[in-house]
Short mmCIF file of C-alpha atoms in Angstrom, two decimals:
data_model
loop_
_atom_site.label_atom_id
_atom_site.label_comp_id
_atom_site.label_asym_id
_atom_site.label_seq_id
_atom_site.Cartn_x
_atom_site.Cartn_y
_atom_site.Cartn_z
CA MET A 299 -15.34 39.47 21.25
CA LYS A 300 -13.22 38.15 18.43
CA ILE A 301 -12.49 34.43 18.35
CA THR A 302 -8.80 33.70 17.67
CA LEU A 303 -8.49 29.93 17.41
CA ALA A 304 -5.26 30.35 15.43
CA ARG A 305 -3.48 31.05 18.71
CA LEU A 306 -4.27 27.58 20.01
CA SER A 307 -1.72 24.80 19.62
CA THR A 308 -2.54 21.88 17.37
CA LYS A 309 -3.37 19.71 20.36
CA ASP A 310 -5.39 22.41 22.17
CA LEU A 311 -7.51 23.03 19.08
CA ALA A 312 -8.30 19.32 18.86
CA THR A 313 -9.09 19.21 22.59
CA LEU A 314 -11.42 22.22 22.40
CA ALA A 315 -13.26 20.85 19.38
CA LEU A 316 -13.69 17.46 21.01
CA ARG A 317 -14.96 19.00 24.27
CA ILE A 318 -17.55 21.08 22.46
CA ILE A 319 -18.67 18.16 20.30
CA SER A 320 -18.91 15.77 23.26
CA ASN A 321 -20.82 18.32 25.32
CA SER A 322 -23.23 19.07 22.46
CA GLN A 323 -23.82 15.36 21.79
CA SER A 324 -24.38 14.49 25.44
CA GLY A 325 -28.16 14.45 24.99
CA LYS A 326 -28.67 17.24 27.54
CA TYR A 327 -29.42 19.89 24.93
CA PRO A 328 -32.24 18.91 22.51
CA VAL A 329 -31.94 22.24 20.65
CA ILE A 330 -28.64 21.18 19.12
CA THR A 331 -29.42 17.50 18.57
CA ASN A 332 -29.15 16.62 14.87
CA HIS A 333 -28.23 20.21 14.00
CA PRO A 334 -26.53 20.28 10.56
CA LEU A 335 -23.69 22.51 11.79
CA LEU A 336 -22.87 20.06 14.59
CA SER A 337 -22.63 17.25 12.03
CA VAL A 338 -20.32 19.35 9.88
CA LEU A 339 -18.18 20.13 12.93
CA GLN A 340 -17.97 16.45 13.82
CA ASN A 341 -16.86 15.51 10.31
CA SER A 342 -14.28 18.29 10.22
CA TYR A 343 -12.86 17.25 13.59
CA THR A 344 -12.67 13.59 12.51
CA GLU A 345 -10.66 14.56 9.43
CA TYR A 346 -8.40 16.84 11.47
CA ASP A 347 -7.83 14.22 14.13
CA SER A 348 -6.79 11.63 11.54
CA VAL A 349 -4.24 13.93 9.91
CA TYR A 350 -2.68 16.25 12.47
CA THR A 351 -0.77 13.45 14.19
CA LYS A 352 0.16 11.53 11.04
CA GLN A 353 3.79 10.99 10.04
CA VAL A 354 5.02 13.38 7.39
CA TYR A 355 6.67 10.46 5.58
CA SER A 356 6.00 6.76 5.28
CA GLY A 357 8.24 5.68 8.17
CA LYS A 358 10.03 3.15 5.93
CA GLY A 359 13.24 5.17 5.65
CA LYS A 360 15.20 3.22 8.25
CA ASP A 361 14.31 -0.16 6.72
CA VAL A 362 15.15 1.11 3.25
CA ALA A 363 18.56 2.31 4.46
CA THR A 364 19.23 -1.07 6.09
CA LEU A 365 18.41 -3.00 2.94
CA ASP A 366 20.50 -0.62 0.86
CA HIS A 367 23.48 -1.23 3.15
CA GLU A 368 23.03 -5.01 2.87
CA ARG A 369 22.82 -4.71 -0.91
CA ASP A 370 25.97 -2.56 -0.97
CA VAL A 371 27.89 -5.12 1.07
CA THR A 372 27.04 -8.03 -1.24
CA TYR A 373 27.83 -5.92 -4.31
CA SER A 374 31.16 -4.72 -2.90
CA ASN A 375 32.20 -8.20 -1.76
CA MET A 376 31.56 -9.79 -5.15
CA LYS A 377 33.27 -6.92 -6.97
CA ALA A 378 36.31 -7.16 -4.65
CA PHE A 379 36.56 -10.93 -5.16
CA LEU A 380 36.54 -10.58 -8.94
CA ASN A 381 39.03 -7.72 -8.82
CA GLY A 382 41.45 -9.80 -6.76
CA TYR A 383 40.96 -13.07 -8.67
CA ARG A 384 41.48 -11.50 -12.11
CA LYS A 385 44.97 -10.41 -11.04
CA LEU A 386 46.02 -14.00 -10.30
CA SER A 387 47.11 -14.95 -13.79
CA SER A 388 48.40 -18.27 -12.45
CA MET A 389 44.82 -19.36 -11.69
CA ALA A 390 43.04 -21.35 -14.41
CA ASN A 391 39.87 -19.25 -14.39
CA TYR A 392 41.39 -15.80 -13.94
CA GLN A 393 40.13 -14.70 -17.39
CA MET A 394 36.56 -15.50 -16.35
CA ALA A 395 37.02 -13.24 -13.34
CA GLU A 396 38.40 -10.58 -15.69
CA ASP A 397 35.34 -10.91 -17.93
CA LEU A 398 32.87 -10.65 -15.06
CA TYR A 399 34.75 -7.73 -13.55
CA GLY A 400 34.42 -6.09 -16.95
CA VAL A 401 30.64 -6.44 -16.67
CA PHE A 402 30.73 -4.69 -13.29
CA LYS A 403 32.95 -2.02 -14.81
CA THR A 404 30.47 -1.44 -17.64
CA PHE A 405 27.77 -0.35 -15.22
CA GLY A 406 30.09 1.48 -12.86
CA LEU A 407 32.37 0.39 -10.03
CA ASP A 408 30.88 2.85 -7.54
CA LEU A 409 27.20 1.90 -7.62
CA ASP A 410 27.18 1.76 -3.82
CA ARG A 411 27.86 5.51 -3.77
CA LEU A 412 24.97 6.48 -6.03
CA SER A 413 21.51 7.63 -4.99
CA TYR A 414 18.92 4.95 -4.27
CA SER A 415 17.17 5.41 -7.61
CA SER A 416 20.36 5.60 -9.72
CA GLN A 417 21.90 2.57 -8.03
CA THR A 418 18.69 0.59 -8.41
CA ALA A 419 18.54 1.31 -12.13
CA GLN A 420 22.17 0.34 -12.69
CA MET A 421 21.98 -2.74 -10.47
CA LYS A 422 19.01 -3.95 -12.48
CA LYS A 423 21.02 -3.67 -15.70
CA LEU A 424 24.04 -5.34 -14.08
CA ILE A 425 21.99 -8.31 -12.91
CA GLU A 426 20.25 -8.65 -16.28
CA THR A 427 23.66 -8.89 -17.95
CA LEU A 428 25.04 -11.34 -15.40
CA GLU A 429 21.96 -13.51 -15.99
CA ARG A 430 23.11 -14.29 -19.52
CA PRO A 431 24.01 -17.98 -19.91
CA GLU A 432 27.68 -17.33 -20.66
CA ASN A 433 28.06 -15.17 -17.56
CA MET A 434 26.14 -17.54 -15.32
CA GLN A 435 28.52 -20.30 -16.42
CA LYS A 436 31.52 -18.18 -15.45
CA ILE A 437 29.90 -17.45 -12.08
CA ALA A 438 29.43 -21.18 -11.55
CA ASN A 439 33.02 -21.98 -12.56
CA LEU A 440 34.27 -19.46 -10.01
CA SER A 441 31.95 -20.93 -7.33
CA LEU A 442 30.21 -17.58 -6.97
CA ASN A 443 26.64 -18.85 -7.23
CA THR A 444 25.83 -18.27 -3.56
CA ALA A 445 27.43 -14.81 -3.51
CA TYR A 446 25.63 -13.84 -6.71
CA GLU A 447 22.23 -15.07 -5.52
CA ASP A 448 22.74 -13.20 -2.26
CA MET A 449 23.48 -9.97 -4.12
CA LYS A 450 20.49 -10.48 -6.39
CA SER A 451 18.09 -11.25 -3.53
CA LYS A 452 19.30 -8.26 -1.49
CA HIS A 453 18.78 -6.02 -4.50
CA LYS A 454 15.28 -7.40 -5.09
CA ALA A 455 14.31 -6.91 -1.45
CA PHE A 456 15.51 -3.31 -1.60
CA GLU A 457 13.72 -2.69 -4.89
CA ILE A 458 10.40 -3.88 -3.47
CA LEU A 459 10.61 -1.83 -0.26
CA PHE A 460 11.90 1.26 -2.09
CA ALA A 461 8.89 1.10 -4.43
CA GLU A 462 6.55 0.74 -1.44
CA GLN A 463 8.17 3.76 0.22
CA ALA A 464 7.81 5.86 -2.93
CA GLU A 465 4.15 4.91 -3.25
CA ALA A 466 3.43 5.62 0.42
CA ASN A 467 5.18 9.00 0.30
CA GLY A 468 3.27 9.85 -2.87
CA GLU A 469 -0.03 9.07 -1.17
CA LEU A 470 0.91 11.24 1.81
CA ARG A 471 1.80 14.15 -0.45
CA GLN A 472 -1.59 13.85 -2.15
CA MET A 473 -3.45 14.01 1.15
CA LYS A 474 -4.96 17.33 2.11
CA SER A 475 -2.39 19.15 4.21
CA ALA A 476 -2.81 19.39 7.96
CA SER A 477 -2.69 23.20 7.74
CA ALA A 478 -5.57 23.28 5.26
CA ILE A 479 -7.62 20.91 7.39
CA ARG A 480 -6.88 23.02 10.47
CA LYS A 481 -8.20 26.12 8.72
CA ASP A 482 -11.39 24.25 7.85
CA LEU A 483 -11.85 23.14 11.46
CA GLU A 484 -11.18 26.66 12.80
CA LYS A 485 -13.74 28.13 10.40
CA ILE A 486 -16.44 25.62 11.31
CA LEU A 487 -15.69 25.77 15.03
CA LYS A 488 -15.95 29.56 14.96
CA ALA A 489 -19.28 29.33 13.15
CA TYR A 490 -20.56 26.87 15.74
CA ILE A 491 -19.40 28.97 18.71
CA ASN A 492 -20.94 32.06 17.12
CA LEU A 493 -24.22 30.24 16.56
CA VAL A 494 -24.49 29.19 20.17
CA THR A 495 -23.44 32.67 21.33
CA VAL A 496 -26.03 34.44 19.15
CA MET A 497 -28.77 32.08 20.30
CA LYS A 498 -27.91 32.37 24.01
CA ASP A 499 -30.99 34.52 24.78
CA VAL A 500 -33.34 32.06 23.10
CA PRO A 501 -35.07 29.59 25.46
CA ASP A 502 -33.21 26.25 25.81
CA TRP A 503 -30.02 27.70 24.25
CA GLU A 504 -28.82 29.57 27.31
CA LEU A 505 -27.91 26.41 29.22
CA LEU A 506 -26.00 25.05 26.22
CA ARG A 507 -24.03 28.28 25.92
CA ARG A 508 -23.20 28.27 29.62
CA HIS A 509 -21.84 24.75 29.47
CA GLN A 510 -20.00 25.44 26.23
CA ARG A 511 -18.17 28.33 27.91
CA ALA A 512 -17.11 25.87 30.59
CA CYS A 513 -15.72 23.59 27.88
CA GLU A 514 -13.60 26.41 26.50
CA GLY A 515 -10.87 25.91 29.07
CA CYS A 516 -8.43 28.15 27.17
CA GLU A 517 -10.72 31.18 26.91
CA LYS A 518 -7.87 33.64 27.23
CA PHE A 519 -6.50 32.23 23.99
CA VAL A 520 -9.85 31.75 22.25
CA TYR A 521 -11.08 35.30 22.75
CA ASN A 522 -9.49 38.72 22.41
#
């Protein structure tokens, strides 16, 4: 009979492998104790078990989106304040607001609509420019220190988490794929089942084969 493990679901394949391994390692069957193929099967199952239920991505997406929204709000609020203040020519410091708004304009007035990476790059340049002594003095004169520090801290928090997300996703992409690991497990499991089947007429192997068949609870899917 042909073994068709590919027809098993991801979970059923893991269950079958675990049943066979547990049964073989129960100590009831000395003929298989310390057998090299059993060790290989155990290692393959361990790798499969650690990967087949893993998240495809880092799981940081929701937190990244939240921090991006908070950063956008602080950016938009400060930009809106400067845009409104610069139009009040009767105010003593309106030119300072005009100058700072010009800095925002230099790096784009729609940063909150850009992609994460593009916005992060532009925000970094914006903050570096605002950090210049002459601009920091204008920020202080307009009593925008708190608003500016809030924008800067929100951007920094986003930048850190975004970098962590990129690193985590990169590591996941470098991991051996679940499909490749499944193929390895299927191949080794087939070899193990075939070994026990071939040896069934040899003394001390018959009992192991009988119990292994009992472990294969999805036989109609395992065999053609």
